[in-house]
Short mmCIF file of C-alpha atoms in Angstrom, two decimals:
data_model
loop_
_atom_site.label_atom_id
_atom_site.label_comp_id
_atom_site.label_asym_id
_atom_site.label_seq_id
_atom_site.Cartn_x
_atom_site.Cartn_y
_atom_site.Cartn_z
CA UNK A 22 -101.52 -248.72 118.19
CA UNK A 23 -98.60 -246.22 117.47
CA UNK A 24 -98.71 -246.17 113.74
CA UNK A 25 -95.75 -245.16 112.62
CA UNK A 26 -92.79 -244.80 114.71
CA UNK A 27 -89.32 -243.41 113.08
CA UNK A 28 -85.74 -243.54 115.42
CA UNK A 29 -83.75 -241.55 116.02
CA UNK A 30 -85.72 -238.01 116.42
CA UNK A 31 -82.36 -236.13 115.44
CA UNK A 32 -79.07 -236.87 114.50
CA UNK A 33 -75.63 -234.95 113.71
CA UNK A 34 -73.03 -236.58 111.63
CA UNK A 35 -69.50 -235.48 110.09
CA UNK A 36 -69.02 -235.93 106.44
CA UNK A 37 -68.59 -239.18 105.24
CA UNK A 38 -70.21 -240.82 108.47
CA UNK A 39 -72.90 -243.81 107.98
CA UNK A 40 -75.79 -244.00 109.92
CA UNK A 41 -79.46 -245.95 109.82
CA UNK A 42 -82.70 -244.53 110.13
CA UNK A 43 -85.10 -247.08 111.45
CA UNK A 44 -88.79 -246.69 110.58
CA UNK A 45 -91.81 -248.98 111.83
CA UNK A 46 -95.63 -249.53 111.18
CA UNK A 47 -97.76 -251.44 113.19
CA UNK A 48 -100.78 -251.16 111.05
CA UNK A 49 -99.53 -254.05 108.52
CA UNK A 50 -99.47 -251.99 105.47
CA UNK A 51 -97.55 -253.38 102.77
CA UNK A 52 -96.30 -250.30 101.25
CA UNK A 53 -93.67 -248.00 102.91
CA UNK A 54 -92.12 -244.91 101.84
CA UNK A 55 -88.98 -243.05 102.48
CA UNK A 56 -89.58 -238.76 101.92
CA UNK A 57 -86.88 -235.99 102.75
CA UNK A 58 -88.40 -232.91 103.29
CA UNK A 59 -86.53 -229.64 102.36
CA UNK A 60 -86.90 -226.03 103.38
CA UNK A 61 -89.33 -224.18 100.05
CA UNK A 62 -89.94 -227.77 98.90
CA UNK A 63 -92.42 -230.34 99.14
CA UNK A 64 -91.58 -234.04 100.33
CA UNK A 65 -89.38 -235.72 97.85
CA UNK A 66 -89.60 -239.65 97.59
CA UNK A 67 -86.44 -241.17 98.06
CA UNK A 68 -87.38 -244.83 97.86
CA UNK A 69 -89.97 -246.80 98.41
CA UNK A 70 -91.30 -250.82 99.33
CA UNK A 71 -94.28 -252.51 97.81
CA UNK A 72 -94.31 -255.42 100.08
CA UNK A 73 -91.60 -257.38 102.66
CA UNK A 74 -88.21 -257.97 100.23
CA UNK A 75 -88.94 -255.36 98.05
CA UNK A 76 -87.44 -251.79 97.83
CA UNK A 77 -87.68 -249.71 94.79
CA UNK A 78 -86.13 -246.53 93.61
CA UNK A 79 -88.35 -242.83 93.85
CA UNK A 80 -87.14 -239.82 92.94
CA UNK A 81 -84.20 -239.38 94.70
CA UNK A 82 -81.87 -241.97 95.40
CA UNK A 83 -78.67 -241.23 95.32
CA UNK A 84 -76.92 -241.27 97.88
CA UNK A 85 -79.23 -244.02 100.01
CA UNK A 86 -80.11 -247.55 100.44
CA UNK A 87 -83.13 -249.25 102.08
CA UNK A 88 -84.01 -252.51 103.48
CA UNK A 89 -87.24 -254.01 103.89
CA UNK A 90 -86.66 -257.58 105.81
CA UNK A 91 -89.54 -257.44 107.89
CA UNK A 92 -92.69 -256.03 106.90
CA UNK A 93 -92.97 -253.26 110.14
CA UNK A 94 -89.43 -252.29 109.36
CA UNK A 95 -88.19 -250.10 106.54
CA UNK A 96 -84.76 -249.20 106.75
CA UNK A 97 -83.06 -246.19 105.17
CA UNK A 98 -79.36 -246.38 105.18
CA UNK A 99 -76.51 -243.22 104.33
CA UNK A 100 -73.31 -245.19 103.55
CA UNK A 101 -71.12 -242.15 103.60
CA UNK A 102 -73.15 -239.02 104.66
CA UNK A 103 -72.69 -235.46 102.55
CA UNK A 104 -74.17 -231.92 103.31
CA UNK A 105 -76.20 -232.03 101.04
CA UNK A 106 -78.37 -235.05 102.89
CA UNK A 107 -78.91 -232.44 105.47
CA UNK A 108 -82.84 -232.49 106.04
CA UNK A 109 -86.08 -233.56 107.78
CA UNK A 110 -86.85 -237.41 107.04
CA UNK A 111 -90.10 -238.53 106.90
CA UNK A 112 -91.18 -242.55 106.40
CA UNK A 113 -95.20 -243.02 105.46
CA UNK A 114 -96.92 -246.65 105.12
CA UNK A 115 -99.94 -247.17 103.08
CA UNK A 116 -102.12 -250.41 103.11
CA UNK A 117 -101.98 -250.64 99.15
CA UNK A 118 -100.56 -248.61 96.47
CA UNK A 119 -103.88 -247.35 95.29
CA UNK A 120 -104.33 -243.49 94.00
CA UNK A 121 -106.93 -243.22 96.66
CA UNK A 122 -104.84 -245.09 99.39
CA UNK A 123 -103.90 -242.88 102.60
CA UNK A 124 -100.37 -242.26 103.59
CA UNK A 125 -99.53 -242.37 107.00
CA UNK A 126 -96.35 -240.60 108.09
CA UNK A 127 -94.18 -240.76 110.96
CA UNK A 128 -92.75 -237.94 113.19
CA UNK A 129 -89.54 -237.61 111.03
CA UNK A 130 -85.85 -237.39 111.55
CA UNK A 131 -84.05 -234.56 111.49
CA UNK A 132 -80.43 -234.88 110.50
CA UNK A 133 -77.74 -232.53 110.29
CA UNK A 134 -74.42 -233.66 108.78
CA UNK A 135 -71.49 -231.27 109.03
CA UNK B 198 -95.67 -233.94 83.96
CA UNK B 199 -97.67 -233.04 87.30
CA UNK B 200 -96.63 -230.21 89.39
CA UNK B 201 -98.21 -228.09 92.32
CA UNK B 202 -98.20 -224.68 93.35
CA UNK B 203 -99.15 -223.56 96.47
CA UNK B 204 -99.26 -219.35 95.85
CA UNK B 205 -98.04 -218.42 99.47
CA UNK B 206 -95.11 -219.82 101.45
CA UNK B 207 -96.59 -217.85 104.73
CA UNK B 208 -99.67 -216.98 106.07
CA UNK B 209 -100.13 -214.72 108.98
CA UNK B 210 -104.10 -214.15 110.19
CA UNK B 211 -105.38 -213.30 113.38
CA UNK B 212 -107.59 -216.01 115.26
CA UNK B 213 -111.57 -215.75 114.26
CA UNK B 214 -110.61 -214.30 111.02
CA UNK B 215 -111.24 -216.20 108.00
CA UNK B 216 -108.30 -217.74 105.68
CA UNK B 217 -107.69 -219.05 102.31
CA UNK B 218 -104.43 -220.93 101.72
CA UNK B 219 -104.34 -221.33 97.49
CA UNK B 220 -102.65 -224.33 95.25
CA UNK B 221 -103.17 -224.61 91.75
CA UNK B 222 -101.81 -227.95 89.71
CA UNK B 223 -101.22 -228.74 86.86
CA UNK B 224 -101.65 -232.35 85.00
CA UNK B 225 -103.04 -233.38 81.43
CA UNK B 226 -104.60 -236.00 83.18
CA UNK B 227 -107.45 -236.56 85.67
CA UNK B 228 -105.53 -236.09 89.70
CA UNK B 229 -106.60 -236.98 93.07
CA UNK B 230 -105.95 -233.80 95.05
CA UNK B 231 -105.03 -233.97 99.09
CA UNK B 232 -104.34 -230.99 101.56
CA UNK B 233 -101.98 -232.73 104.52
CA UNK B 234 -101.77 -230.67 107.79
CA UNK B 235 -97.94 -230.91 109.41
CA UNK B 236 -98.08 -229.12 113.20
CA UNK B 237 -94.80 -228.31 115.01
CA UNK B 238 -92.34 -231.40 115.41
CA UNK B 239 -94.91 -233.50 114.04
CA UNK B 240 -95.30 -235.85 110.75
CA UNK B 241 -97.67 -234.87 108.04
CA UNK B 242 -101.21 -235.77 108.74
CA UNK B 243 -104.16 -236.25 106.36
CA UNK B 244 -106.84 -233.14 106.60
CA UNK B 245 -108.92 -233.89 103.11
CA UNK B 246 -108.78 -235.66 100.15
CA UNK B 247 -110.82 -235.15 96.56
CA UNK B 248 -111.61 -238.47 94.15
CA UNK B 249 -114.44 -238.03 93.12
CA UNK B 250 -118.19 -236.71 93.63
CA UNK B 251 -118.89 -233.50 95.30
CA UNK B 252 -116.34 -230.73 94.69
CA UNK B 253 -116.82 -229.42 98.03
CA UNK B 254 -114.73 -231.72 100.72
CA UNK B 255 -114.31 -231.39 104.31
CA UNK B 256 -112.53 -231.89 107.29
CA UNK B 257 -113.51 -233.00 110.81
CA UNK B 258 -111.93 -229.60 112.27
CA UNK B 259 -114.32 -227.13 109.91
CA UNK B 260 -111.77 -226.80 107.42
CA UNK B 261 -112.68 -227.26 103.31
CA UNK B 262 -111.36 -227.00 99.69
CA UNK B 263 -113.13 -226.91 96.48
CA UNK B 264 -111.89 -228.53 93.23
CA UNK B 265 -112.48 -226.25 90.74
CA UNK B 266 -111.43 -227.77 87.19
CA UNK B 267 -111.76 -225.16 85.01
CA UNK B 268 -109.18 -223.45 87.05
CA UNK B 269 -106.59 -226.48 87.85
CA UNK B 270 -107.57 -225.40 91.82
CA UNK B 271 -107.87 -226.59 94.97
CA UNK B 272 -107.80 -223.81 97.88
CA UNK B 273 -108.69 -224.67 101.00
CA UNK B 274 -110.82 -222.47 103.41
CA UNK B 275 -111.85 -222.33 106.77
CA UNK B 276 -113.86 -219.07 108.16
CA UNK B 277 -112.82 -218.57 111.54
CA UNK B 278 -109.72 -220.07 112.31
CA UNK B 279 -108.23 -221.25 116.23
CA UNK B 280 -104.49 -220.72 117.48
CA UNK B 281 -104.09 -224.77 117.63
CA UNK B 282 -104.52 -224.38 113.67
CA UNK B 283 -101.12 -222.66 113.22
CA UNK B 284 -98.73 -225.34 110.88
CA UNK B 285 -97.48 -225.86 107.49
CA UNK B 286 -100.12 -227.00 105.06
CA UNK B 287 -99.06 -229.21 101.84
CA UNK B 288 -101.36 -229.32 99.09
CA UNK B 289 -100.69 -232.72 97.10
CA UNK B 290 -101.79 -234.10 93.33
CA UNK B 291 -102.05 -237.81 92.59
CA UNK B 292 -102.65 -239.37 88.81
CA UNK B 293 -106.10 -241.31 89.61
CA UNK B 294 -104.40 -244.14 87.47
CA UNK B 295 -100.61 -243.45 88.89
CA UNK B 296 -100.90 -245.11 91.95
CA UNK B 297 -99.03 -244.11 95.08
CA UNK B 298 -96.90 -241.37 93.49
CA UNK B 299 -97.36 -237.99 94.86
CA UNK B 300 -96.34 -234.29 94.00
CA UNK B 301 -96.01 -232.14 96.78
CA UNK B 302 -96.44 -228.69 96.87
CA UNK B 303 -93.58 -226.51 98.64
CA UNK B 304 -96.39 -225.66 101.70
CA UNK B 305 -97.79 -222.93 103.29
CA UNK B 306 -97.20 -221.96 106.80
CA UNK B 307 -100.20 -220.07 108.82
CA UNK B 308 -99.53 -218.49 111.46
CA UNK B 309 -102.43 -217.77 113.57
CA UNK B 310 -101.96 -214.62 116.05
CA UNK B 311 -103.79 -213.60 119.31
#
């Protein structure tokens, strides 16, 4: 059981590169969650998935796109990477979207793009 | 709107002392509050959680926070702490009708010295 398993561990990109940030969950949660994590900040949801074929925007989007085709596999896509999308990425899978509900996170990515 | 404040961004103790690592919140409605633990190179990790009950939580590893109301606060203690517990600690707030949507605090880092 590896939980929640996030490729690659770190990444470097040029400005206006793409690249895809795989995430899987072997626990068969239905939600998953896609967090950046910035230095003097707490985790910041960037989108998130209530179930396979779903993906939903959190607080900040812009800039991203996710996938959810298979229900392990949230996908979390930077079309044209910027500076500013240098950070620590973070996915997390929950079993329901419950106020109570546990959040378990993955290793992270860090990415740096120049 | 929910936010979180966590008073210290560092931490520095030496082992077997005792430590207090504050967050206050702030919401006009009832929260669930969480403390995550995030060690070095690792993903963020659940250490306690507060819903309901008892104010007084803890954690398998001798670590505990209070909710205290009155105050909007949730500090979490532990009175002799180990090297192994040096990491960044998050303090988190939940709506206890808002579902999965978190507010992170910016995180403490303790840094426990020989």
């Amino acid at each position: 059981n590896a939980g929640v398993t996030q490729t690659p561990k770190f990444r470097v990109l040029k400005t206006g590169q793409s690249m895809t940030l795989l995430c899987a969950q072997d626990m068969n949660h239905e939600y998953m969650y896609w967090y950046r994590q910035d230095p003097g900040m707490g985790l910041r949801l960037i989108h998130y998935s209530v179930g396979e074929g779903t993906t939903a925007k959190g607080e900040v989007p812009d800039g991203y796109n996710v996938s959810r085709l298979k229900k392990q596999n949230f996908l979390l896509g930077l079309e044209s990477a910027a500076p500013s999308q240098t950070s620590v990425y973070f996915c997390a899978s929950s079993r329901t979207g419950a106020s109570q509900e546990t959040q378990y996170f993955g290793p992270g990515t860090r990415l740096l793009v120049l | 709107a929910q936010s979180v404040t966590q008073l210290d961004s560092q931490v520095p103790v030496f082992e077997e002392a005792p430590v207090e690592l504050r967050c206050n919140y702030s919401s006009s409605v009832s929260v669930y509050l969480f403390w995550y633990v995030q060690y070095p190179n690792q993903g963020l990790q659940l250490l306690l959680k507060y819903l309901s009950g008892s104010t007084l939580v803890e954690s398998i590893n001798g670590f505990e926070a209070e909710f205290n109301k009155s105050q909007t606060s949730f500090h979490l203690r532990k009175p002799s702490v180990h090297i192994s517990d040096t990491a960044e600690y998050f303090c988190a707030v939940r709506l206890n009708t808002g579902g999965f949507k978190t507010i992170f605090g910016a995180g403490t880092r303790l840094f426990v010295k020989a």
